[in-house]
């Protein structure tokens, strides 16, 4: 991608505020002897424009941390705030904080809606006028080269296409933060790379922050910052040598 | 594949798929229990019909000794015939007329020809229902009630018996009797039905045998002999088999006597009527029960189809791991066996409880037949289980590989309609239904034909085709309309959903449009269930309406006070009866006799303006006009008279002809000739006998004869409290009149079909109809919610509020309810008309209008609506119980 993306983020004038701030956030499941600590006292921040890879083995707590950052779940202790997102404090679960788009690992398209209709759903729920929502959907499909698939149903898409449509849905909502949970986990290498390209392109388009959970080092190498989790604890945060763009 | 693998598979199903298994087993149990219960009902009903037929007959056989027959030899033969419990001789002599002279006034009354019976001393004890003592002593000469009225005699008076070619004989009357079985007592033994006398003789005298022999000593050649027989041969419980056995025994007697004895088989006649009723009971079972079984099977199929995708995926996985097709079939057989066994056991147990509750101890009387029905019901369960489990597997295995199975799981485009829709099969079926119905409901149509003397009965099974084709065609048409509507009505759906689902309405409408095949199937299933409820309830209500009309026809009104003909009730009695608590109206009716030619018939004088305040007159009671039209004729033209069809035929009457009747004066004296104008035909009338009779304007009769006295009072109590009102009336009139109330009459009238516990059957059928309707609605909505858990979780994550998601479910539930009610009402209405017409032989009298059970129908709709609301509420709550991400993680 060579053109400079439009600056669409509402925090463009206030780059100092983090998109999300997590302080000593802990998330446990179950009680007593059956208690499982999925995330343990994590303190992190994500700023606009960040490109973060969150790596760890299966069961390390990556997805749970992502859910906490998205506002999909509440921490058992500690705090998660969204200083740069005005609606973060009052948002109602189980939906994500407005301004944050989540891309899931598994199929996340509504099977009875076609591609365009799937893209429209979050914008309609946010109250966007239909004409503007359609325009954004068209833009998102164009950015990700998915225009030809506009009227297809999810069952008519390959796994990679479906994931790219999920990314397009995230892009159409013009989020300030994109959180992708193992977006290439069920895809082959080539398709996975195309999905990562789509994610990065989407984030660049809106100058949004991007966090991808993965256990694939090749995916991680595309990001600029690396977080590593193990047994629910964040062990390392480091800048990577290269953070590739699409 | 070793059996251990199948056992392991079944164990896994029980542990991890128990909700789906239980749902499918419940559907099978519904079908099985309905079949088993209806079978038990049928068996018990037929036994009741046979029993009732036996007990309704006083004299089982009347054996006529033909001319030249040896009376003693025949008596001996009959005494030794197997199954004859009692054989009693009866002599019949003819009299040229009876006469008597009143001691007080000296006036002589004379009758026309009559019959004199000679009865042995043990006759009345052997056949107690043949003769009912009304007055005087049972020992000695008895005179029939009508004869006593004609001769104006009471016990103690003398009667002279005129004998042709011999000296008249005078006897002293000891008592007055009623002959309840007069029609069969005076039958022409051996003659076909059309040659039987239209009415028993009006003039009858009963003499002790010794006195009879003395009186007819010079007339022995004119005396005929009958043997009246009570049978105790064991008969099968099924009326048709009982009829065949009894008829064969009767024919055997005739054959053995070389034609010198002819058997009047009263028992056979009663069993013949009962076998026709039994055939109708079986028709009711098929018409009203079979749709319920099919619905239960469809529900089971819906439950099993809900797990089809997962099952196909499991099978695909097993095939990739090397399991052969044969092994897959074995596993499916294991599952089928489990479902069939579970469903059958539960179904038969439920049926046993219901049968015990509805039919009482009689339910277990015929064990072997009940066992047979249980086996049939279990087989039905097996068929349902096989159809819903094995057939889909067979289809899937034919597909070939795993990839094809995956493609079959895809929702895919829905634009291509099913093949039957493209070829218009639904419209063809509806046209065929109309054609079959038109052909099978013509003027000479009879569903059940049971000719007298013919062992076998014929049932027009093809009449079933009409309702069956209507059901199929209507289901297809409704599917077509739903698919069409949902395809093109997306903007309307969105507008309708907006108040419920808010900003989720556009996605909801788009989703419903794409899911139109599943939604159409759901609406059709609910519509069929509601139509089953509506048609069953309407038929049963109409049946009850006609049974009540029959009782009203026999009793006249809720309570009827009848004085003997010629008696003068106390002045002001009508007002006194009207003042009894619970009475809403009282109407006096004149009941007199009138001669047309030499024929004496009953004459009823009514007030056409007010008769309907106390009794209901059905259009079927008259020919050539409705009840309202005929009453209007009597009112507008007071000299009008309506007569029986036989009178019209005998006297070649045309409308407007003058008919002069001679009305005997009740107080004695010469008869009065009164001219009437023939105005129509009456087939039946409240309190009127089955013979020919007249109905005329009471005011005109009173003016023409100078006597306006009424001797029958019809009392309306608003269909409640009849026994209490009857008791109060009894205290007002004493023993001077006969008082009957409709509650007692209900048990006596009607065919043997009404004698069975139709009330219990109705409760069970209507209960099943509600259960099926509620299950159809709640199940399909609930299954749909379960299938879309992932979509709901995704929408929640994307920002949909719980209220919006609940609104989507509510919208779908509303579509289901409205579509189901509209479709069910239309199909149920047409089906009701069809059923009433096809099964018209069940009704007595045939209905002119159907009874619509509004309360039941509204209750059913309310139950379905409540079930849908409950499912929608539960579905909404369960989706909010834990975070959507956990749902996505699990799914």
CSV table of N, CA and C in Angstrom, one decimal, chain A residues 27 29 63-64 67 72-73 92 94-96 102 104 106-114 117-118 121-122 124-127 153 155-156 169, chain B residues 409-413 490 503-504 506-508 510-512 514-515 790-792 794-801 804 883-886 888-889:
chain,number,residue,atom,x,y,z
A,27,UNK,N,-8.0,-11.7,35.6
A,27,UNK,CA,-9.3,-12.3,35.3
A,27,UNK,C,-9.2,-13.8,35.7
A,29,UNK,N,-11.5,-17.5,36.5
A,29,UNK,CA,-12.7,-18.3,36.3
A,29,UNK,C,-12.8,-19.3,37.3
A,63,UNK,N,-6.1,-14.8,24.6
A,63,UNK,CA,-7.5,-14.4,24.2
A,63,UNK,C,-8.2,-13.7,25.3
A,64,UNK,N,-8.0,-14.1,26.6
A,64,UNK,CA,-8.7,-13.5,27.7
A,64,UNK,C,-8.2,-12.0,27.9
A,67,UNK,N,-9.9,-10.0,25.3
A,67,UNK,CA,-11.2,-9.7,25.6
A,67,UNK,C,-11.3,-8.6,26.6
A,72,UNK,N,-14.9,-6.8,26.3
A,72,UNK,CA,-15.9,-7.9,26.2
A,72,UNK,C,-16.1,-8.6,27.5
A,73,UNK,N,-15.1,-8.6,28.3
A,73,UNK,CA,-15.2,-9.2,29.7
A,73,UNK,C,-14.7,-8.2,30.7
A,92,UNK,N,-21.8,-1.0,27.4
A,92,UNK,CA,-22.5,-2.2,28.1
A,92,UNK,C,-21.9,-3.5,27.4
A,94,UNK,N,-22.4,-7.4,26.6
A,94,UNK,CA,-21.2,-8.1,26.1
A,94,UNK,C,-20.5,-7.5,24.9
A,95,UNK,N,-21.0,-6.4,24.4
A,95,UNK,CA,-20.4,-5.8,23.2
A,95,UNK,C,-19.0,-5.2,23.5
A,96,UNK,N,-18.3,-5.0,22.4
A,96,UNK,CA,-17.0,-4.4,22.6
A,96,UNK,C,-17.2,-2.9,22.8
A,102,UNK,N,-13.2,-6.1,16.9
A,102,UNK,CA,-12.5,-7.4,17.2
A,102,UNK,C,-12.7,-8.3,16.0
A,104,UNK,N,-12.2,-12.3,15.3
A,104,UNK,CA,-12.1,-13.5,16.0
A,104,UNK,C,-11.4,-14.6,15.2
A,106,UNK,N,-12.3,-17.9,14.9
A,106,UNK,CA,-13.2,-18.8,14.1
A,106,UNK,C,-14.2,-18.0,13.2
A,107,UNK,N,-15.1,-18.7,12.6
A,107,UNK,CA,-16.1,-18.0,11.7
A,107,UNK,C,-16.9,-17.0,12.6
A,108,UNK,N,-16.9,-15.8,12.2
A,108,UNK,CA,-17.7,-14.8,12.9
A,108,UNK,C,-18.6,-14.0,12.1
A,109,UNK,N,-18.9,-14.5,10.9
A,109,UNK,CA,-19.9,-13.9,10.1
A,109,UNK,C,-21.3,-14.5,10.3
A,110,UNK,N,-22.3,-13.7,10.2
A,110,UNK,CA,-23.7,-14.2,10.4
A,110,UNK,C,-24.0,-15.0,9.1
A,111,UNK,N,-24.3,-16.2,9.2
A,111,UNK,CA,-24.5,-17.1,8.0
A,111,UNK,C,-25.6,-16.7,7.1
A,112,UNK,N,-26.6,-16.0,7.7
A,112,UNK,CA,-27.8,-15.7,6.9
A,112,UNK,C,-27.8,-14.3,6.3
A,113,UNK,N,-26.6,-13.6,6.4
A,113,UNK,CA,-26.5,-12.3,5.8
A,113,UNK,C,-25.3,-12.4,4.8
A,114,UNK,N,-25.5,-11.7,3.7
A,114,UNK,CA,-24.4,-11.7,2.7
A,114,UNK,C,-23.3,-10.8,3.2
A,117,UNK,N,-24.2,-7.1,4.0
A,117,UNK,CA,-25.1,-7.1,5.2
A,117,UNK,C,-24.3,-7.3,6.4
A,118,UNK,N,-23.3,-8.2,6.4
A,118,UNK,CA,-22.5,-8.5,7.5
A,118,UNK,C,-21.7,-7.2,7.9
A,121,UNK,N,-23.9,-4.5,9.8
A,121,UNK,CA,-24.5,-4.7,11.1
A,121,UNK,C,-23.9,-3.8,12.2
A,122,UNK,N,-22.6,-3.8,12.4
A,122,UNK,CA,-22.1,-2.9,13.5
A,122,UNK,C,-22.4,-1.4,13.3
A,124,UNK,N,-25.0,-0.2,11.6
A,124,UNK,CA,-26.5,0.0,11.9
A,124,UNK,C,-26.7,0.0,13.4
A,125,UNK,N,-26.0,-0.9,14.1
A,125,UNK,CA,-26.2,-0.9,15.5
A,125,UNK,C,-25.7,0.4,16.2
A,126,UNK,N,-24.7,1.0,15.6
A,126,UNK,CA,-24.2,2.3,16.1
A,126,UNK,C,-25.0,3.5,15.7
A,127,UNK,N,-26.0,3.2,14.9
A,127,UNK,CA,-27.0,4.3,14.5
A,127,UNK,C,-26.6,5.1,13.3
A,153,UNK,N,-22.8,-15.3,0.3
A,153,UNK,CA,-23.1,-15.7,1.7
A,153,UNK,C,-21.9,-16.3,2.3
A,155,UNK,N,-21.2,-19.1,3.6
A,155,UNK,CA,-20.9,-20.5,3.3
A,155,UNK,C,-20.3,-20.6,1.9
A,156,UNK,N,-20.4,-19.5,1.1
A,156,UNK,CA,-19.9,-19.5,-0.2
A,156,UNK,C,-18.4,-19.0,-0.3
A,169,UNK,N,-15.2,-5.8,7.9
A,169,UNK,CA,-16.2,-5.4,8.8
A,169,UNK,C,-15.6,-4.5,9.9
B,409,UNK,N,-24.2,-29.3,4.0
B,409,UNK,CA,-24.4,-28.6,5.3
B,409,UNK,C,-24.5,-27.1,5.1
B,410,UNK,N,-24.0,-26.6,3.9
B,410,UNK,CA,-24.0,-25.2,3.7
B,410,UNK,C,-25.4,-24.7,3.5
B,411,UNK,N,-25.7,-23.4,3.9
B,411,UNK,CA,-27.0,-22.9,3.8
B,411,UNK,C,-27.4,-22.7,2.3
B,412,UNK,N,-26.4,-22.2,1.6
B,412,UNK,CA,-26.6,-22.1,0.1
B,412,UNK,C,-27.6,-21.1,-0.3
B,413,UNK,N,-27.7,-20.9,-1.6
B,413,UNK,CA,-28.7,-19.9,-2.0
B,413,UNK,C,-30.1,-20.6,-1.9
B,490,UNK,N,-39.3,-8.1,2.4
B,490,UNK,CA,-38.3,-7.7,3.3
B,490,UNK,C,-38.5,-6.3,3.9
B,503,UNK,N,-32.5,-1.1,16.0
B,503,UNK,CA,-31.5,-1.0,14.9
B,503,UNK,C,-31.1,-2.4,14.3
B,504,UNK,N,-31.5,-3.4,15.0
B,504,UNK,CA,-31.2,-4.8,14.5
B,504,UNK,C,-32.3,-5.2,13.4
B,506,UNK,N,-33.0,-4.3,10.3
B,506,UNK,CA,-32.6,-4.6,8.9
B,506,UNK,C,-31.9,-5.9,8.8
B,507,UNK,N,-31.0,-6.2,9.7
B,507,UNK,CA,-30.3,-7.5,9.7
B,507,UNK,C,-31.3,-8.6,10.0
B,508,UNK,N,-32.2,-8.4,10.9
B,508,UNK,CA,-33.3,-9.4,11.2
B,508,UNK,C,-34.1,-9.7,10.0
B,510,UNK,N,-33.4,-9.3,6.8
B,510,UNK,CA,-32.6,-10.0,5.8
B,510,UNK,C,-32.4,-11.4,6.2
B,511,UNK,N,-32.1,-11.7,7.5
B,511,UNK,CA,-31.9,-13.0,7.9
B,511,UNK,C,-33.2,-13.9,7.8
B,512,UNK,N,-34.3,-13.3,8.1
B,512,UNK,CA,-35.6,-14.0,8.0
B,512,UNK,C,-35.9,-14.3,6.5
B,514,UNK,N,-33.7,-14.9,4.2
B,514,UNK,CA,-32.9,-16.0,3.8
B,514,UNK,C,-33.3,-17.3,4.4
B,515,UNK,N,-33.9,-17.2,5.6
B,515,UNK,CA,-34.2,-18.5,6.3
B,515,UNK,C,-35.7,-18.9,5.9
B,790,UNK,N,-24.8,-19.1,17.9
B,790,UNK,CA,-23.6,-18.5,17.5
B,790,UNK,C,-23.8,-17.1,16.9
B,791,UNK,N,-24.9,-17.0,16.0
B,791,UNK,CA,-25.2,-15.7,15.4
B,791,UNK,C,-25.6,-14.7,16.5
B,792,UNK,N,-26.3,-15.1,17.4
B,792,UNK,CA,-26.8,-14.2,18.5
B,792,UNK,C,-25.5,-13.7,19.3
B,794,UNK,N,-22.5,-13.5,18.1
B,794,UNK,CA,-21.7,-12.6,17.3
B,794,UNK,C,-22.4,-11.2,17.3
B,795,UNK,N,-23.7,-11.2,17.2
B,795,UNK,CA,-24.4,-9.9,17.2
B,795,UNK,C,-24.2,-9.2,18.5
B,796,UNK,N,-24.2,-9.9,19.6
B,796,UNK,CA,-24.0,-9.3,20.9
B,796,UNK,C,-22.6,-8.7,21.0
B,797,UNK,N,-21.6,-9.4,20.4
B,797,UNK,CA,-20.3,-8.8,20.4
B,797,UNK,C,-20.2,-7.6,19.6
B,798,UNK,N,-20.9,-7.6,18.5
B,798,UNK,CA,-20.9,-6.5,17.6
B,798,UNK,C,-21.6,-5.2,18.1
B,799,UNK,N,-22.4,-5.4,19.2
B,799,UNK,CA,-23.0,-4.2,19.8
B,799,UNK,C,-24.5,-4.4,19.9
B,800,UNK,N,-25.1,-5.5,19.6
B,800,UNK,CA,-26.5,-5.7,19.7
B,800,UNK,C,-26.9,-5.8,21.2
B,801,UNK,N,-28.0,-5.0,21.6
B,801,UNK,CA,-28.4,-5.1,23.0
B,801,UNK,C,-29.3,-6.3,23.2
B,804,UNK,N,-32.7,-5.9,21.9
B,804,UNK,CA,-32.8,-6.0,20.4
B,804,UNK,C,-32.8,-7.5,20.0
B,883,UNK,N,-21.3,-14.4,29.2
B,883,UNK,CA,-20.7,-13.5,28.1
B,883,UNK,C,-20.8,-14.1,26.7
B,884,UNK,N,-21.0,-13.3,25.7
B,884,UNK,CA,-21.1,-13.8,24.4
B,884,UNK,C,-19.8,-14.5,23.9
B,885,UNK,N,-18.7,-14.0,24.5
B,885,UNK,CA,-17.4,-14.5,24.0
B,885,UNK,C,-17.3,-16.0,24.5
B,886,UNK,N,-17.9,-16.3,25.6
B,886,UNK,CA,-17.8,-17.7,26.1
B,886,UNK,C,-18.7,-18.6,25.2
B,888,UNK,N,-19.1,-18.0,22.0
B,888,UNK,CA,-18.3,-18.1,20.7
B,888,UNK,C,-17.2,-19.1,21.0
B,889,UNK,N,-16.6,-19.0,22.1
B,889,UNK,CA,-15.5,-19.9,22.4
B,889,UNK,C,-16.0,-21.4,22.4
